[in-house]
mmCIF file of C-alpha atoms in Angstrom:
data_model
loop_
_atom_site.group_PDB
_atom_site.id
_atom_site.type_symbol
_atom_site.label_atom_id
_atom_site.label_comp_id
_atom_site.label_asym_id
_atom_site.label_seq_id
_atom_site.Cartn_x
_atom_site.Cartn_y
_atom_site.Cartn_z
ATOM 1 C CA GLN C 4 -38.786 -1.955 -18.508
ATOM 2 C CA ASN C 5 -41.240 0.786 -17.648
ATOM 3 C CA PRO C 6 -39.475 3.430 -15.545
ATOM 4 C CA THR C 7 -42.705 5.287 -14.754
ATOM 5 C CA THR C 8 -44.431 2.287 -13.193
ATOM 6 C CA GLU C 9 -42.274 -0.757 -12.499
ATOM 7 C CA ASP C 10 -38.514 -1.193 -12.453
ATOM 8 C CA TYR C 11 -38.671 -4.774 -13.683
ATOM 9 C CA ARG C 12 -40.789 -7.106 -15.799
ATOM 10 C CA LEU C 13 -40.876 -10.732 -16.804
ATOM 11 C CA GLY C 14 -39.543 -11.451 -20.250
ATOM 12 C CA VAL C 15 -41.734 -12.012 -23.289
ATOM 13 C CA LYS C 16 -39.668 -15.107 -23.968
ATOM 14 C CA VAL C 17 -41.126 -16.642 -20.827
ATOM 15 C CA LEU C 18 -44.302 -17.133 -22.831
ATOM 16 C CA GLU C 19 -42.428 -18.391 -25.875
ATOM 17 C CA LEU C 20 -40.403 -20.962 -23.970
ATOM 18 C CA GLY C 21 -43.533 -22.375 -22.359
ATOM 19 C CA GLN C 22 -43.019 -25.431 -20.231
ATOM 20 C CA ALA C 23 -39.300 -24.860 -19.717
ATOM 21 C CA TYR C 24 -40.002 -21.715 -17.714
ATOM 22 C CA LEU C 25 -43.169 -23.036 -16.127
ATOM 23 C CA ILE C 26 -40.995 -25.676 -14.503
ATOM 24 C CA GLN C 27 -38.725 -22.929 -13.191
ATOM 25 C CA SER C 28 -41.489 -20.538 -12.145
ATOM 26 C CA ASN C 29 -40.626 -21.156 -8.494
ATOM 27 C CA VAL C 30 -37.072 -20.073 -9.270
ATOM 28 C CA VAL C 31 -38.281 -16.829 -10.861
ATOM 29 C CA GLN C 32 -40.620 -16.072 -7.964
ATOM 30 C CA ARG C 33 -37.905 -16.584 -5.389
ATOM 31 C CA ALA C 34 -35.305 -14.748 -7.465
ATOM 32 C CA THR C 35 -37.441 -11.605 -7.792
ATOM 33 C CA PRO C 36 -36.943 -10.119 -4.287
ATOM 34 C CA VAL C 37 -33.296 -11.196 -4.185
ATOM 35 C CA LEU C 38 -32.462 -9.481 -7.488
ATOM 36 C CA LYS C 39 -34.472 -6.380 -6.567
ATOM 37 C CA ARG C 40 -32.640 -6.075 -3.262
ATOM 38 C CA LEU C 41 -29.266 -6.556 -4.958
ATOM 39 C CA CYS C 42 -30.089 -3.912 -7.588
ATOM 40 C CA ASP C 43 -31.071 -1.414 -4.891
ATOM 41 C CA GLN C 44 -27.973 -2.197 -2.849
ATOM 42 C CA ILE C 45 -25.314 -1.821 -5.540
ATOM 43 C CA GLY C 46 -27.162 0.522 -7.905
ATOM 44 C CA GLU C 47 -26.489 -1.588 -10.990
ATOM 45 C CA THR C 48 -28.488 -3.810 -13.337
ATOM 46 C CA THR C 49 -29.181 -7.330 -12.080
ATOM 47 C CA SER C 50 -30.515 -10.273 -14.075
ATOM 48 C CA PHE C 51 -31.208 -13.958 -13.617
ATOM 49 C CA ALA C 52 -29.775 -16.115 -16.395
ATOM 50 C CA VAL C 53 -30.734 -19.676 -17.308
ATOM 51 C CA LEU C 54 -29.346 -22.057 -19.908
ATOM 52 C CA GLN C 55 -31.859 -23.332 -22.473
ATOM 53 C CA ASN C 56 -30.828 -25.391 -25.493
ATOM 54 C CA GLY C 57 -27.454 -23.717 -25.849
ATOM 55 C CA GLN C 58 -28.888 -20.230 -25.327
ATOM 56 C CA VAL C 59 -28.750 -17.936 -22.318
ATOM 57 C CA GLN C 60 -32.229 -16.622 -21.507
ATOM 58 C CA TYR C 61 -33.193 -13.947 -18.987
ATOM 59 C CA PRO C 62 -36.656 -14.389 -17.442
ATOM 60 C CA ILE C 63 -36.245 -11.431 -15.093
ATOM 61 C CA SER C 64 -34.085 -8.320 -14.774
ATOM 62 C CA PHE C 65 -33.902 -5.130 -12.705
ATOM 63 C CA GLU C 66 -32.438 -1.762 -13.649
ATOM 64 C CA PRO C 67 -31.321 0.980 -11.231
ATOM 65 C CA LYS C 68 -32.925 4.398 -11.394
ATOM 66 C CA LYS C 69 -29.808 6.057 -12.782
ATOM 67 C CA PRO C 70 -29.495 8.122 -15.959
ATOM 68 C CA VAL C 71 -26.480 6.059 -17.038
ATOM 69 C CA ARG C 72 -27.037 2.330 -16.677
ATOM 70 C CA VAL C 73 -26.744 -0.915 -18.604
ATOM 71 C CA ALA C 74 -30.032 -2.028 -20.132
ATOM 72 C CA GLY C 75 -31.642 -5.092 -18.580
ATOM 73 C CA ARG C 76 -31.414 -8.404 -20.417
ATOM 74 C CA VAL C 77 -35.127 -9.222 -20.323
ATOM 75 C CA ALA C 78 -36.301 -10.880 -23.566
ATOM 76 C CA ALA C 79 -32.699 -11.080 -24.781
ATOM 77 C CA SER C 80 -31.095 -14.316 -25.934
ATOM 78 C CA PHE C 81 -27.397 -15.027 -26.420
ATOM 79 C CA ALA C 82 -25.487 -18.051 -27.649
ATOM 80 C CA ALA C 83 -24.129 -19.581 -24.459
ATOM 81 C CA LYS C 84 -20.587 -20.000 -25.756
ATOM 82 C CA GLN C 85 -20.347 -16.328 -26.735
ATOM 83 C CA SER C 86 -21.137 -14.781 -23.350
ATOM 84 C CA SER C 87 -19.292 -15.067 -20.056
ATOM 85 C CA VAL C 88 -22.364 -16.095 -18.071
ATOM 86 C CA GLY C 89 -23.210 -18.618 -20.794
ATOM 87 C CA ARG C 90 -19.769 -20.190 -20.558
ATOM 88 C CA LEU C 91 -20.100 -20.226 -16.772
ATOM 89 C CA LEU C 92 -23.398 -22.122 -16.966
ATOM 90 C CA THR C 93 -22.149 -24.432 -19.715
ATOM 91 C CA ALA C 94 -19.171 -25.404 -17.563
ATOM 92 C CA GLN C 95 -21.533 -26.681 -14.858
ATOM 93 C CA LEU C 96 -23.058 -29.340 -17.134
ATOM 94 C CA ALA C 97 -22.300 -33.032 -16.719
ATOM 95 C CA ASP C 98 -19.068 -34.143 -18.396
ATOM 96 C CA SER C 99 -20.870 -36.302 -20.964
ATOM 97 C CA THR C 100 -23.148 -33.442 -22.007
ATOM 98 C CA LEU C 101 -20.268 -30.991 -22.031
ATOM 99 C CA GLU C 102 -18.211 -33.172 -24.359
ATOM 100 C CA GLU C 103 -21.042 -33.196 -26.896
ATOM 101 C CA ILE C 104 -21.421 -29.418 -26.727
ATOM 102 C CA LEU C 105 -17.691 -28.760 -27.083
ATOM 103 C CA ALA C 106 -17.177 -31.256 -29.897
ATOM 104 C CA THR C 107 -16.959 -28.518 -32.557
ATOM 105 C CA ASN C 108 -13.647 -27.269 -31.095
ATOM 106 C CA THR C 109 -14.338 -23.598 -31.825
ATOM 107 C CA PRO C 110 -12.342 -20.832 -30.080
ATOM 108 C CA GLN C 111 -15.251 -20.511 -27.646
ATOM 109 C CA ASP C 112 -15.049 -24.255 -26.927
ATOM 110 C CA ALA C 113 -11.332 -23.915 -26.252
ATOM 111 C CA ALA C 114 -12.001 -21.023 -23.863
ATOM 112 C CA ILE C 115 -14.473 -23.121 -21.889
ATOM 113 C CA ARG C 116 -12.090 -26.080 -21.765
ATOM 114 C CA SER C 117 -9.170 -23.948 -20.572
ATOM 115 C CA GLN C 118 -11.279 -22.305 -17.856
ATOM 116 C CA LEU C 119 -13.377 -25.356 -16.984
ATOM 117 C CA ASN C 120 -11.821 -26.211 -13.625
ATOM 118 C CA GLU C 121 -11.791 -22.569 -12.540
ATOM 119 C CA LEU C 122 -15.395 -21.982 -13.610
ATOM 120 C CA ARG C 123 -16.555 -25.097 -11.794
ATOM 121 C CA LYS C 124 -14.523 -24.466 -8.664
ATOM 122 C CA ASN C 125 -15.322 -20.777 -8.252
ATOM 123 C CA GLY C 126 -18.809 -20.801 -9.730
ATOM 124 C CA ARG C 127 -18.403 -17.215 -10.881
ATOM 125 C CA THR C 128 -16.935 -15.188 -13.716
ATOM 126 C CA ILE C 129 -15.957 -11.597 -14.523
ATOM 127 C CA ASP C 130 -16.109 -10.149 -18.034
ATOM 128 C CA LYS C 131 -14.397 -6.770 -18.469
ATOM 129 C CA GLY C 132 -15.781 -5.530 -21.756
ATOM 130 C CA ALA C 133 -15.069 -8.691 -23.748
ATOM 131 C CA THR C 134 -18.710 -9.444 -24.559
ATOM 132 C CA GLU C 135 -20.040 -5.879 -24.573
ATOM 133 C CA ALA C 136 -17.757 -2.859 -24.915
ATOM 134 C CA GLU C 137 -17.360 -0.705 -21.791
ATOM 135 C CA VAL C 138 -19.607 -3.031 -19.763
ATOM 136 C CA ILE C 139 -18.525 -5.129 -16.800
ATOM 137 C CA SER C 140 -20.369 -8.398 -16.212
ATOM 138 C CA VAL C 141 -20.017 -10.283 -12.939
ATOM 139 C CA ALA C 142 -21.960 -13.529 -12.577
ATOM 140 C CA GLN C 143 -22.282 -16.268 -9.982
ATOM 141 C CA ILE C 144 -24.135 -19.567 -10.145
ATOM 142 C CA VAL C 145 -27.217 -20.381 -8.082
ATOM 143 C CA LYS C 146 -27.930 -23.892 -6.864
ATOM 144 C CA GLY C 147 -31.213 -25.498 -5.894
ATOM 145 C CA ALA C 148 -32.296 -28.749 -4.289
ATOM 146 C CA GLY C 149 -29.793 -31.556 -4.646
ATOM 147 C CA ASN C 150 -27.002 -29.044 -5.254
ATOM 148 C CA THR C 151 -28.173 -28.694 -8.864
ATOM 149 C CA VAL C 152 -27.231 -25.521 -10.748
ATOM 150 C CA VAL C 153 -30.456 -23.748 -11.749
ATOM 151 C CA GLY C 154 -29.012 -20.543 -13.206
ATOM 152 C CA ALA C 155 -26.835 -17.562 -12.385
ATOM 153 C CA ILE C 156 -27.238 -14.033 -11.078
ATOM 154 C CA GLU C 157 -25.523 -11.526 -13.360
ATOM 155 C CA VAL C 158 -24.630 -7.926 -12.536
ATOM 156 C CA LEU C 159 -24.043 -5.497 -15.410
ATOM 157 C CA ALA C 160 -22.398 -2.119 -14.859
ATOM 158 C CA PRO C 161 -20.705 0.648 -16.866
ATOM 159 C CA GLN C 162 -16.972 0.027 -16.756
ATOM 160 C CA PHE C 163 -16.092 3.612 -15.809
ATOM 161 C CA ARG C 164 -17.710 3.491 -12.362
ATOM 162 C CA VAL C 165 -17.657 -0.134 -11.301
ATOM 163 C CA ASN C 166 -16.138 -1.368 -8.045
ATOM 164 C CA ILE C 167 -15.726 -5.090 -8.676
ATOM 165 C CA THR C 168 -14.905 -5.948 -5.061
ATOM 166 C CA ASP C 169 -18.132 -4.392 -3.775
ATOM 167 C CA ILE C 170 -20.130 -6.110 -6.504
ATOM 168 C CA GLU C 171 -18.527 -9.506 -5.853
ATOM 169 C CA ASP C 172 -19.275 -9.347 -2.123
ATOM 170 C CA SER C 173 -22.906 -8.334 -2.617
ATOM 171 C CA LEU C 174 -23.398 -10.798 -5.465
ATOM 172 C CA ALA C 175 -21.992 -13.681 -3.414
ATOM 173 C CA LYS C 176 -24.457 -12.906 -0.612
ATOM 174 C CA ALA C 177 -27.379 -12.685 -3.056
ATOM 175 C CA ALA C 178 -26.448 -15.981 -4.726
ATOM 176 C CA GLU C 179 -26.157 -17.636 -1.323
ATOM 177 C CA ASP C 180 -29.544 -16.281 -0.216
ATOM 178 C CA LEU C 181 -31.266 -17.468 -3.388
ATOM 179 C CA SER C 182 -29.576 -20.872 -3.252
ATOM 180 C CA LYS C 183 -30.802 -21.333 0.309
ATOM 181 C CA ALA C 184 -34.307 -20.290 -0.693
ATOM 182 C CA LEU C 185 -34.272 -22.887 -3.453
ATOM 183 C CA GLY C 186 -33.098 -25.800 -1.340
ATOM 184 C CA GLY C 187 -30.210 -24.952 0.925
ATOM 185 C CA ALA C 188 -32.382 -23.945 3.869
ATOM 186 C CA ARG C 189 -34.507 -27.048 3.434
ATOM 187 C CA THR C 190 -31.376 -29.207 3.370
ATOM 188 C CA SER C 191 -30.169 -27.666 6.628
ATOM 189 C CA LEU C 192 -33.556 -28.345 8.239
ATOM 190 C CA THR C 193 -33.476 -31.935 7.045
ATOM 191 C CA GLN C 194 -30.001 -32.411 8.500
ATOM 192 C CA ALA C 195 -31.135 -30.989 11.836
ATOM 193 C CA LEU C 196 -34.126 -33.333 11.935
ATOM 194 C CA GLU C 197 -31.978 -36.330 11.045
ATOM 195 C CA LYS C 198 -29.542 -35.412 13.809
ATOM 196 C CA GLU C 199 -32.387 -35.144 16.309
ATOM 197 C CA ILE C 200 -33.877 -38.481 15.241
ATOM 198 C CA SER C 201 -30.506 -40.237 15.495
ATOM 199 C CA ARG C 202 -30.018 -39.228 19.127
ATOM 200 C CA PRO C 203 -30.365 -42.085 21.649
ATOM 201 C CA GLN C 204 -33.783 -42.049 23.257
ATOM 202 C CA VAL C 205 -33.907 -42.183 27.053
ATOM 203 C CA ALA C 206 -36.843 -44.143 28.373
ATOM 204 C CA SER C 207 -38.802 -42.389 31.062
ATOM 205 C CA ALA C 208 -39.339 -44.070 34.373
ATOM 206 C CA GLY C 209 -42.688 -45.721 34.579
#
């Protein structure tokens, strides 16, 4: 973060993770304006989180221009089971993969199991200071082509001033916009074309 020039930057870990992020470069490019707009709208820190080998990585993050704010997550890495957004993303994995990950039966595994249906159904989570003291985290999954979960948008805010309802509404819209940009809009276009093609053709009089 360089407050005198830019209010966001790509993470150093993007270079370290190499091909994994190169594959998702389209996601990062499309996420950039969505996260920037969300940050400006709610005045809180926004980040895009992805799951990589059991770790939550943040390729991009925006911070508001406020004297009191939560630092962006760029270049940070957290064990997925120990953060709310990590548990949210872990819960979206296929059942067979999830069983392998949760085989250690730690307290974090138990938390994921107990919340699994809720995390999958809602696709979002709220952490009120459990992961980081006096910090609220609200996260919602983002889906791409084929309805595949590609990551999550996370909002971080100081607990003393947060309005969760406002954040949830704005976050839901941002996640929907990004999901459409990554495949939802294309799916709708495909459906429209298929509907048009399936219509009975009326032969013109010769």
